[in-house]
GROMACS .gro file of C-alpha atoms in nm:
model
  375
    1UNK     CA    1   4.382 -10.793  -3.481
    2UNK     CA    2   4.013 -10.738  -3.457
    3UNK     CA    3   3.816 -10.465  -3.670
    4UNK     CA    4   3.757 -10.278  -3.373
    5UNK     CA    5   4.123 -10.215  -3.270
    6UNK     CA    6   4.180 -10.122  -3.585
    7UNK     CA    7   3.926  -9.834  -3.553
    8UNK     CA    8   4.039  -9.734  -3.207
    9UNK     CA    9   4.389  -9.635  -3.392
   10UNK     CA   10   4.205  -9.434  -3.620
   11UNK     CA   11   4.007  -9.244  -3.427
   12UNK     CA   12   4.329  -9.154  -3.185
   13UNK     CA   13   4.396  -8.791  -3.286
   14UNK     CA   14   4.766  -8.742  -3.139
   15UNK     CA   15   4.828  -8.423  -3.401
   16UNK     CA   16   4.564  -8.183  -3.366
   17UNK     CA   17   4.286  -8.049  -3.155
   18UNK     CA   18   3.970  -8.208  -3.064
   19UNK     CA   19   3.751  -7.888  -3.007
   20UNK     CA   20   3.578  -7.849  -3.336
   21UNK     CA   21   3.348  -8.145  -3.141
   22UNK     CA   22   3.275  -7.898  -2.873
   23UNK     CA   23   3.075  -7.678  -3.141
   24UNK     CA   24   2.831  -7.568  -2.798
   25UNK     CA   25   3.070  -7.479  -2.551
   26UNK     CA   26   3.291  -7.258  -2.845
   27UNK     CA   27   2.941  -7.109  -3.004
   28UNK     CA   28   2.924  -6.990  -2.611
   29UNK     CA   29   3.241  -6.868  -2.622
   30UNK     CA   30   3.194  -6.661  -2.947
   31UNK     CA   31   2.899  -6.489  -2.837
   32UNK     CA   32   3.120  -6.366  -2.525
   33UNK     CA   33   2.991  -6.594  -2.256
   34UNK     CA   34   3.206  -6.716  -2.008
   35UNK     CA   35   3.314  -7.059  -2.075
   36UNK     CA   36   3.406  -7.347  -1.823
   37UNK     CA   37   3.728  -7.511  -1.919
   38UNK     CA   38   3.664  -7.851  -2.137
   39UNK     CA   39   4.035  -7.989  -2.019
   40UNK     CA   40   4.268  -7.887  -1.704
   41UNK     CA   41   4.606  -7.993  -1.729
   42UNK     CA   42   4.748  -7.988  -1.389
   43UNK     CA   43   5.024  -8.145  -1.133
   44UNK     CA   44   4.945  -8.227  -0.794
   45UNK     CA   45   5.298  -8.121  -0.682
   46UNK     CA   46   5.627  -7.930  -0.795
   47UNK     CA   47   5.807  -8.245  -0.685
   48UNK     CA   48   6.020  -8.469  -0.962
   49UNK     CA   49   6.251  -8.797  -0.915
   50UNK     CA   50   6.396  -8.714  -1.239
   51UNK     CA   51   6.623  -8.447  -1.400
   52UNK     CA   52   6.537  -8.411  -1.801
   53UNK     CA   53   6.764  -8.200  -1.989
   54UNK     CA   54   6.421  -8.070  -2.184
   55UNK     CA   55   6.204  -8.036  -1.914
   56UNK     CA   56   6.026  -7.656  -1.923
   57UNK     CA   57   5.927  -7.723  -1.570
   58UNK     CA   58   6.270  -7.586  -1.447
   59UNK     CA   59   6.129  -7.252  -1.590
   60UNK     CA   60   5.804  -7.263  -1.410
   61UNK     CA   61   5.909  -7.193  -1.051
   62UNK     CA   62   5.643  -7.012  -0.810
   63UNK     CA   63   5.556  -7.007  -0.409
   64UNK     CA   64   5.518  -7.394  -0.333
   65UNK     CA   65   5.193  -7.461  -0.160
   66UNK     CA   66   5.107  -7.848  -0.109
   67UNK     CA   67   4.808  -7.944  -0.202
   68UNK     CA   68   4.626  -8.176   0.029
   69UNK     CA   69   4.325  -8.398  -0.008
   70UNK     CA   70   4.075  -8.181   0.105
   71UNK     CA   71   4.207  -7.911  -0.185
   72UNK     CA   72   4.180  -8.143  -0.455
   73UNK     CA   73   3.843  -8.323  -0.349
   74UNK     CA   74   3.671  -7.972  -0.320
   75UNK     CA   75   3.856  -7.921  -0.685
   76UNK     CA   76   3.700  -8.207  -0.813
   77UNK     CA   77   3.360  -8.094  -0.704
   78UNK     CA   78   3.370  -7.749  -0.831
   79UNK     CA   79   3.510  -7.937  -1.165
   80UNK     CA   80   3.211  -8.102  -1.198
   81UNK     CA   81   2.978  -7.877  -1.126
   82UNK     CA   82   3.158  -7.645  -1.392
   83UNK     CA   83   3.117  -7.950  -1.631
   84UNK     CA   84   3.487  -7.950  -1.692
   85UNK     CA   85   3.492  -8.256  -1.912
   86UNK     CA   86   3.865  -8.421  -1.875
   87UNK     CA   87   4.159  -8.386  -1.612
   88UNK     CA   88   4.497  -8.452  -1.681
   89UNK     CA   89   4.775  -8.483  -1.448
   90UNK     CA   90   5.067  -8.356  -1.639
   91UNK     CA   91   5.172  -8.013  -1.621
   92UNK     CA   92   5.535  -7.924  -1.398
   93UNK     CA   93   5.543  -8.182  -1.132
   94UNK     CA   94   5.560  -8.578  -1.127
   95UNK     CA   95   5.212  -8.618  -0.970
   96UNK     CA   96   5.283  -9.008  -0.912
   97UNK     CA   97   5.500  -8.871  -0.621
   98UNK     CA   98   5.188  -8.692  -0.436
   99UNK     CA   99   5.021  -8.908  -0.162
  100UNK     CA  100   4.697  -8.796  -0.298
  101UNK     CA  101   4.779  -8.926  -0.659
  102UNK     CA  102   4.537  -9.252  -0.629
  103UNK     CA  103   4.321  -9.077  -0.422
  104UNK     CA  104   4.225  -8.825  -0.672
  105UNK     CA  105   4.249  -9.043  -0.993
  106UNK     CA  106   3.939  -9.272  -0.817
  107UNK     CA  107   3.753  -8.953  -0.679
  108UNK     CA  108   3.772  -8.759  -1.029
  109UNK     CA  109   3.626  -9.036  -1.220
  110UNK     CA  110   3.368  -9.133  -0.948
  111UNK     CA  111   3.235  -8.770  -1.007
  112UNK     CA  112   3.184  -8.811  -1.417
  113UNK     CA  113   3.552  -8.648  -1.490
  114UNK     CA  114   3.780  -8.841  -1.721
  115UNK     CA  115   4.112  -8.859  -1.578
  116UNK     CA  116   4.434  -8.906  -1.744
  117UNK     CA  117   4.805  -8.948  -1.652
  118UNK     CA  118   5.131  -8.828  -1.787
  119UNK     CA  119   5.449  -9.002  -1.602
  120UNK     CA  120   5.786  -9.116  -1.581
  121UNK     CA  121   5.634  -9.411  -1.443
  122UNK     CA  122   5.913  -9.462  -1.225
  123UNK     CA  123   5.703  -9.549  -0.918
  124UNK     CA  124   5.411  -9.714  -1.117
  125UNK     CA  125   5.453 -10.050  -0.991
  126UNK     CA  126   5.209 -10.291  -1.066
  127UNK     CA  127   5.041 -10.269  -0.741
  128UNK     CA  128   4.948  -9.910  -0.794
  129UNK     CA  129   4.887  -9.937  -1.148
  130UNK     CA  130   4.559 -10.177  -1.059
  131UNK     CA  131   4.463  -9.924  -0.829
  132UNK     CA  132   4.436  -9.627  -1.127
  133UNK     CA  133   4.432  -9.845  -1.465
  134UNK     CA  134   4.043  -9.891  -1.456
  135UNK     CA  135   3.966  -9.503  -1.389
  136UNK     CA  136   4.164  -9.375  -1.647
  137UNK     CA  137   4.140  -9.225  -1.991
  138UNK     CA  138   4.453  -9.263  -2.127
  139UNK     CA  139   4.824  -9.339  -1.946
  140UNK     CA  140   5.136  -9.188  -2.117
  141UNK     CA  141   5.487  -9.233  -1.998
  142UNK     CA  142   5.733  -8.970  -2.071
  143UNK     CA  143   6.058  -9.169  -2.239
  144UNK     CA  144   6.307  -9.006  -2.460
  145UNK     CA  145   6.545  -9.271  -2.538
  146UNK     CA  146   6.553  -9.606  -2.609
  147UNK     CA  147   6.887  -9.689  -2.473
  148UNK     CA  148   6.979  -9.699  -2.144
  149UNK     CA  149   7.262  -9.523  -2.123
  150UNK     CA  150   7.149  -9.221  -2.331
  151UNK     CA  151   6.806  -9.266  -2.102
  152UNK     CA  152   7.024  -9.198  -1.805
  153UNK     CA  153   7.198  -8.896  -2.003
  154UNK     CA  154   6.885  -8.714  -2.124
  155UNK     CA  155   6.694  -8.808  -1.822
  156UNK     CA  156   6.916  -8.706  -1.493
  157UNK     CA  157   6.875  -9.027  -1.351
  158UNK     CA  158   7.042  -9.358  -1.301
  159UNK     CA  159   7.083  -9.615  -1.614
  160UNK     CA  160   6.883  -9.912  -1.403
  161UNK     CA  161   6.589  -9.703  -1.406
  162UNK     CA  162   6.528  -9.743  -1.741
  163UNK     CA  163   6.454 -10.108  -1.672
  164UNK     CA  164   6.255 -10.089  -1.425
  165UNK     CA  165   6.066  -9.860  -1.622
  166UNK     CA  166   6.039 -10.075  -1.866
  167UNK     CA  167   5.871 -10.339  -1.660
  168UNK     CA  168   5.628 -10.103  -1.538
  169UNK     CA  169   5.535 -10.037  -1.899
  170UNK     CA  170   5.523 -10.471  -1.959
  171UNK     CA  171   5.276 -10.422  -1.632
  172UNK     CA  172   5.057 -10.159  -1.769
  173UNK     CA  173   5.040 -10.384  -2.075
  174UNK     CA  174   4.946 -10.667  -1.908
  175UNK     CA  175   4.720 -10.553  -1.667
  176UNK     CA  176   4.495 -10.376  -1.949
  177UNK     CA  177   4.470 -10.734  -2.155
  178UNK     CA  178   4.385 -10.933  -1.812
  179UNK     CA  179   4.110 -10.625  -1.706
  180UNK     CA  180   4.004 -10.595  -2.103
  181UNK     CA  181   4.026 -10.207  -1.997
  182UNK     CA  182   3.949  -9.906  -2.251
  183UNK     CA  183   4.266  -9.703  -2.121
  184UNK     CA  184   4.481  -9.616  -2.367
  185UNK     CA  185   4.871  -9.634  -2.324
  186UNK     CA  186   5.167  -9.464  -2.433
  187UNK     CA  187   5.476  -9.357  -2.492
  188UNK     CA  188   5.619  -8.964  -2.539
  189UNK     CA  189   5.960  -8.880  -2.654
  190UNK     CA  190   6.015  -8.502  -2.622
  191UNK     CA  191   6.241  -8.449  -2.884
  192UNK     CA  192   6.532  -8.203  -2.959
  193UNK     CA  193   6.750  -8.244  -3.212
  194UNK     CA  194   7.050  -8.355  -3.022
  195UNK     CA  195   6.869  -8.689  -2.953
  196UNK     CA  196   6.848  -8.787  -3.321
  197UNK     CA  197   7.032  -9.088  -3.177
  198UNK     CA  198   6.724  -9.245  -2.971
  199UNK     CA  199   6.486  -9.230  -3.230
  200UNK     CA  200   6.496  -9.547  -3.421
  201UNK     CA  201   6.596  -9.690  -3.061
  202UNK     CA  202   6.339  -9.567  -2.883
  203UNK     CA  203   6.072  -9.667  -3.190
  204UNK     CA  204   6.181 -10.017  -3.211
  205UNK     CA  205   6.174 -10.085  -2.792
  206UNK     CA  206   5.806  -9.940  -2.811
  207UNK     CA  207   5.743 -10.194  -3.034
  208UNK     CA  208   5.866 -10.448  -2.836
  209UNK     CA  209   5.671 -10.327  -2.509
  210UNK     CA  210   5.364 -10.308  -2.694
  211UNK     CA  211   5.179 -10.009  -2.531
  212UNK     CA  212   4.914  -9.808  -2.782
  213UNK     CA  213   5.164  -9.616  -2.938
  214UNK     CA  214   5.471  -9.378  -2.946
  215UNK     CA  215   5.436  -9.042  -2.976
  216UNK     CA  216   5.741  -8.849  -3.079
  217UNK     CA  217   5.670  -8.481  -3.011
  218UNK     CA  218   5.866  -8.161  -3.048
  219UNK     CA  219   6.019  -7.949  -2.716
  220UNK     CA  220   5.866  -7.630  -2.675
  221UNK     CA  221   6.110  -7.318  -2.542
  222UNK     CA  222   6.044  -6.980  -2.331
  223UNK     CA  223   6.045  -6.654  -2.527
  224UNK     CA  224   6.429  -6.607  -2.416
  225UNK     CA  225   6.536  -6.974  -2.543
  226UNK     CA  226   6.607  -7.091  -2.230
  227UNK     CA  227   6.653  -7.485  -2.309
  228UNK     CA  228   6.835  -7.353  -2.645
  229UNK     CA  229   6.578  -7.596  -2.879
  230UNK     CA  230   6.738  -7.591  -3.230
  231UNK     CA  231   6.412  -7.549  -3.419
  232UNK     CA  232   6.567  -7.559  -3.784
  233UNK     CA  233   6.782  -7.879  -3.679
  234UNK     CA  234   6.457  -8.107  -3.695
  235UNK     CA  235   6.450  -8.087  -4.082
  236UNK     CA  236   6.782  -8.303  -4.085
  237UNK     CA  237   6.536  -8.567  -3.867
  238UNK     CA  238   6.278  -8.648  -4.123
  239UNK     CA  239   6.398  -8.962  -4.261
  240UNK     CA  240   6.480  -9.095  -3.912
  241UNK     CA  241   6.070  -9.004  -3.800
  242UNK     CA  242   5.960  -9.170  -4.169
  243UNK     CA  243   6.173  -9.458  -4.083
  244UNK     CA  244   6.020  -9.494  -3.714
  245UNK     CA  245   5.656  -9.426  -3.832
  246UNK     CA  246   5.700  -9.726  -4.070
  247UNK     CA  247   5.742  -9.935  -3.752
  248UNK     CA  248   5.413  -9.913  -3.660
  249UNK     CA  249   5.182 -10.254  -3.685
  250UNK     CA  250   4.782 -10.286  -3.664
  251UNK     CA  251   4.813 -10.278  -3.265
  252UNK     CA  252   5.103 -10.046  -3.241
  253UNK     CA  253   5.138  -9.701  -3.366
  254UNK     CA  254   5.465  -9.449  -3.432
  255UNK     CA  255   5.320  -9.075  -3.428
  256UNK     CA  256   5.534  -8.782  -3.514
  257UNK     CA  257   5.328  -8.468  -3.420
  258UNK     CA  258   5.495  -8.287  -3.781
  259UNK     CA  259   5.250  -7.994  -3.731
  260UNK     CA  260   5.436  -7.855  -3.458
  261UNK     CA  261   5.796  -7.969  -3.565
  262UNK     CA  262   5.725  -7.857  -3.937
  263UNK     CA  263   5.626  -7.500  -3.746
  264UNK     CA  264   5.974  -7.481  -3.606
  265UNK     CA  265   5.893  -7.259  -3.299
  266UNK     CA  266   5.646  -7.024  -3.505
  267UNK     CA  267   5.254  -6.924  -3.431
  268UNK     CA  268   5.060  -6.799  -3.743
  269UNK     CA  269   4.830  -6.607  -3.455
  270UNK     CA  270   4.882  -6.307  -3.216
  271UNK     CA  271   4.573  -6.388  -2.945
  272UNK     CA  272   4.566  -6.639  -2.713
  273UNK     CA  273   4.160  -6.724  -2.745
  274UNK     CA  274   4.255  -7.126  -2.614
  275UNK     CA  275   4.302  -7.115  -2.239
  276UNK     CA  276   3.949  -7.069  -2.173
  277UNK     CA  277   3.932  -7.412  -2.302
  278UNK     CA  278   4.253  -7.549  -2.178
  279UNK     CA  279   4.389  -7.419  -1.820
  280UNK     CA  280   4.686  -7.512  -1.685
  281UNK     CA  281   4.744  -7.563  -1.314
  282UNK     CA  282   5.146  -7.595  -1.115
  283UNK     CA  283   5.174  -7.880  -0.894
  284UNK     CA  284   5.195  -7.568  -0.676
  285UNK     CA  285   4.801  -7.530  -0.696
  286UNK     CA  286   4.858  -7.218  -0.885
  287UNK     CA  287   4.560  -7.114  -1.122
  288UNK     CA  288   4.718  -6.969  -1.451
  289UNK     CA  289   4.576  -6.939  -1.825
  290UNK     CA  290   4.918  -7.193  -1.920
  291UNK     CA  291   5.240  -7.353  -1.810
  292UNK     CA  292   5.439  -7.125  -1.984
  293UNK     CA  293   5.316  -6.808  -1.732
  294UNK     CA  294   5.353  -7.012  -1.415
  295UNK     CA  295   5.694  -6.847  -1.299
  296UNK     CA  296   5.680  -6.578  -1.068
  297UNK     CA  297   5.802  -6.289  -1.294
  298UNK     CA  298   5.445  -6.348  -1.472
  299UNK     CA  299   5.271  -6.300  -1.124
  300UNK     CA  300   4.979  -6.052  -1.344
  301UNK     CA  301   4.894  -6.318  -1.538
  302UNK     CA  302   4.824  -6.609  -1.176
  303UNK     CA  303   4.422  -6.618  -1.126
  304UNK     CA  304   4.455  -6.784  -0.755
  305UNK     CA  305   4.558  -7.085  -0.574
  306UNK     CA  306   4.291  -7.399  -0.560
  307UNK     CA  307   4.526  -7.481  -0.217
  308UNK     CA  308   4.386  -7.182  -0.084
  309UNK     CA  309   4.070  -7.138  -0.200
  310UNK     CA  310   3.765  -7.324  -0.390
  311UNK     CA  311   3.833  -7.300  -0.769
  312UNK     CA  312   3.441  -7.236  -0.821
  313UNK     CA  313   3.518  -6.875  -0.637
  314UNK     CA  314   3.871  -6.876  -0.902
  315UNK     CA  315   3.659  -6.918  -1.169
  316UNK     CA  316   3.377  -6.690  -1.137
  317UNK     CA  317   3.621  -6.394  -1.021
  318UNK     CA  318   3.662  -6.063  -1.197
  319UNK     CA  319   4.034  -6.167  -1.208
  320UNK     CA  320   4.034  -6.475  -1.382
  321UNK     CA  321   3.816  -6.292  -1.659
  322UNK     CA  322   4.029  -5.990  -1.650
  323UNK     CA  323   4.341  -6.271  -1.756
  324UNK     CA  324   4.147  -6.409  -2.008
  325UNK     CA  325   3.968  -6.115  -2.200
  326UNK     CA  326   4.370  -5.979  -2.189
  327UNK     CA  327   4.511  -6.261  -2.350
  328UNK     CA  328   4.220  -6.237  -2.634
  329UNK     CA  329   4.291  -5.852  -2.666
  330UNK     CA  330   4.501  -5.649  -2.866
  331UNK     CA  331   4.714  -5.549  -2.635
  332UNK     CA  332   4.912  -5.936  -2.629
  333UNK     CA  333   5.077  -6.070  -2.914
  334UNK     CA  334   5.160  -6.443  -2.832
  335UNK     CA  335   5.445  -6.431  -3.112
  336UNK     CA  336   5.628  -6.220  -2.928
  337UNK     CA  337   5.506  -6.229  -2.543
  338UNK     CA  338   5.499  -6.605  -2.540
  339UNK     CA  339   5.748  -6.936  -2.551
  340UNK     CA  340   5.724  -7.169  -2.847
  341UNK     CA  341   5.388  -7.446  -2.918
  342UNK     CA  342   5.239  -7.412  -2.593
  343UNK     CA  343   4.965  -7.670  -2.481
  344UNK     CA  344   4.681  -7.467  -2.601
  345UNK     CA  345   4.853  -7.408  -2.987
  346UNK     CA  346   4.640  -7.574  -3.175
  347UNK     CA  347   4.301  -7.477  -3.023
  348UNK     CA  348   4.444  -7.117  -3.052
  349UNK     CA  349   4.524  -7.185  -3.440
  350UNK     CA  350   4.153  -7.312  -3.419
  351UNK     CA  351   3.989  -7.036  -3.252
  352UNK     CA  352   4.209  -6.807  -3.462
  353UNK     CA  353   4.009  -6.925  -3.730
  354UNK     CA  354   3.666  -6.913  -3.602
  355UNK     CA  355   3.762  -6.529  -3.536
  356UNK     CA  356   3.874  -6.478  -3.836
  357UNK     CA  357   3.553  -6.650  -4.005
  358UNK     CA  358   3.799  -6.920  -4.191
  359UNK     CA  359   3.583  -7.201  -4.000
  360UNK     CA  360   3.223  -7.232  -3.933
  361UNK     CA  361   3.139  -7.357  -3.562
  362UNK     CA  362   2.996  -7.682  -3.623
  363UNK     CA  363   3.080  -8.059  -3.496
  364UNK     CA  364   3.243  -8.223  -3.757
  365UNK     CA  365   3.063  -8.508  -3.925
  366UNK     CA  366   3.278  -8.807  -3.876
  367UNK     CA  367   3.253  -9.032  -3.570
  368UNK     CA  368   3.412  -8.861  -3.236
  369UNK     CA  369   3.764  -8.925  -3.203
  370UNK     CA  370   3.871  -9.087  -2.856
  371UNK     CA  371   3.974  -8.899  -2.548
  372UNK     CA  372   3.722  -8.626  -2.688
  373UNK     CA  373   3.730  -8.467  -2.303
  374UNK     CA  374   4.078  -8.361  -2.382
  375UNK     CA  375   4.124  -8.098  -2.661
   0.00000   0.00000   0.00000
């Protein structure tokens, strides 16, 4: 393996937060200006081919409003003009499904935005994945077993897909060693405790498919404990995630994200001071400060609709900054108002910090990590 592969592992932070390298934009944010999002997280539809048994999206249901090319173009523009750094398309729908998914991968990148993916990579044949590979950050594919019949369980679909899936993964593979692209690949398992089973499995087929790595992750809940996550049950796991870390080779990494598991469900912060940094948008177009307040019961918390209007007006509204300066206010405690290790945790256990003048704001010394547009 060459010296500089071997550096590209190291510098893939997977566990953590990459905002202490945005020292300018949070020095901004501390002396109370209003701050442009570094990463969006967003869908470009509700729509999914698949039925996970962990998937939060089932909590996140609001008004469905497509949105259409025009939408996300103009979104893309005000992006960029906001200097919002990195776009991902994750959040509650399967945006491989939207007939503007292409579309808006080549646009975003053509305007200076990195652009990312998070799949089930279902329809990622290798016909579309040489249409998106070269304008893309990073590609991960959302697998949480490495069996197919336990695949088929956990995932609500039928046990074939697996392999197919699996040769879309060979494809991504291939196609980034033929192109000698920079995107980075890889694999998610969402775990709860019930699928102690798939670990090792799921580890060794990763290994064999060769992407960038595996990331096993933990499932975050509502506040109710609607998906009924076991949070205590992932101590009994640890061996199993030792055992599937030590499968990792110089060109193939295992990654538990043990920050999060080892928090079992737990915040060690009240405000919410990250969603400045990292807003979440439903497939729905639905502005909101996260995933976890796009259902329709937390309608005071929804800043507008970028299928209904130009996210440069969302943005510089009195109501998106009313949302906001609530969230970082006394009056919301997001240990007991929120779910469990939302997207922005660890920027809030960051920020927390900088608040609480644990952490100076300054760019850390050591070389930037990769994917440094999405904290």
């Amino acid at each position: 393996m060459s010296s500089a592969l071997a550096i590209e592992h190291t510098q893939l932070i997977l566990d953590g937060t990459k905002i202490a390298w945005h020292a300018q934009r949070v020095k901004a944010w501390e002396r109370g200006e209003r701050v442009s999002p570094i990463t969006i997280d967003m869908a470009l539809t509700r729509a999914c081919n698949f039925g996970c048994h962990y998937c939060y999206a089932m909590m996140q249901e609001n008004d469905r409003v497509p949105i259409r090319r025009e939408n996300m173009f103009h979104f893309l523009e005000d992006c960029a003009a906001l200097d919002v750094k990195g776009i991902s398309l994750v959040s509650d729908g399967e945006s491989t499904l939207s007939p503007i998914f292409v579309d808006s991968i080549q646009r975003g990148k053509e305007l200076g935005i990195s652009m990312a993916v998070g799949t089930n990579a279902y329809v990622l044949t290798e016909r579309k994945l040489r249409q998106i590979l070269p304008y893309l950050t990073y590609l991960r594919i959302n697998i949480t077993a490495g069996e197919p019949k336990r695949y088929a369980e956990i995932m609500g679909v039928k046990e074939e897909w697996f392999h197919r899936v699996c040769d879309n993964i060979r494809a991504m593979v291939k196609i980034k060693k033929e192109q000698n692209l920079d995107v980075t690949i890889g694999m998610q398992m969402v775990l709860m405790p019930e699928y102690e089973d798939q670990i090792l499995p799921l580890a060794k087929l990763g290994k064999q498919l060769r992407p960038d790595y595996l990331v096993i992750k933990h499932c975050s809940d509502n506040e109710d404990g609607f998906l009924g996550v076991d949070y205590s049950g992932y101590k009994r796991l640890y061996d199993k995630l030792h055992a599937a870390e030590a499968l990792s080779d110089n060109e193939f990494k295992v990654v538990v994200k043990w920050s999060k598991i080892q928090d079992e469900g737990t915040r060690s912060y009240q405000r919410c001071y990250g969603a400045p940094f990292l807003l979440q948008i439903s497939g729905s177009g639905l502005v909101a400060p996260c995933g976890m307040l796009f259902n329709e019961k937390y309608s005071k918390f929804h800043m507008g609709n970028i299928a209904k209007e130009r996210f440069w007006d969302i943005f510089h509204s009195d109501r998106y900054w009313e949302v906001m300066n609530y969230l970082a206010s006394p009056a919301f405690n997001a240990q007991k108002m929120c779910g469990s290790l939302c997207l922005q945790h660890k920027v809030n256990e960051y920020l927390d910090k900088v608040k609480k003048g644990e952490v100076e704001i300054e760019a850390p010394s050591q070389a930037p990590p990769q994917h440094l547009d999405f904290v």
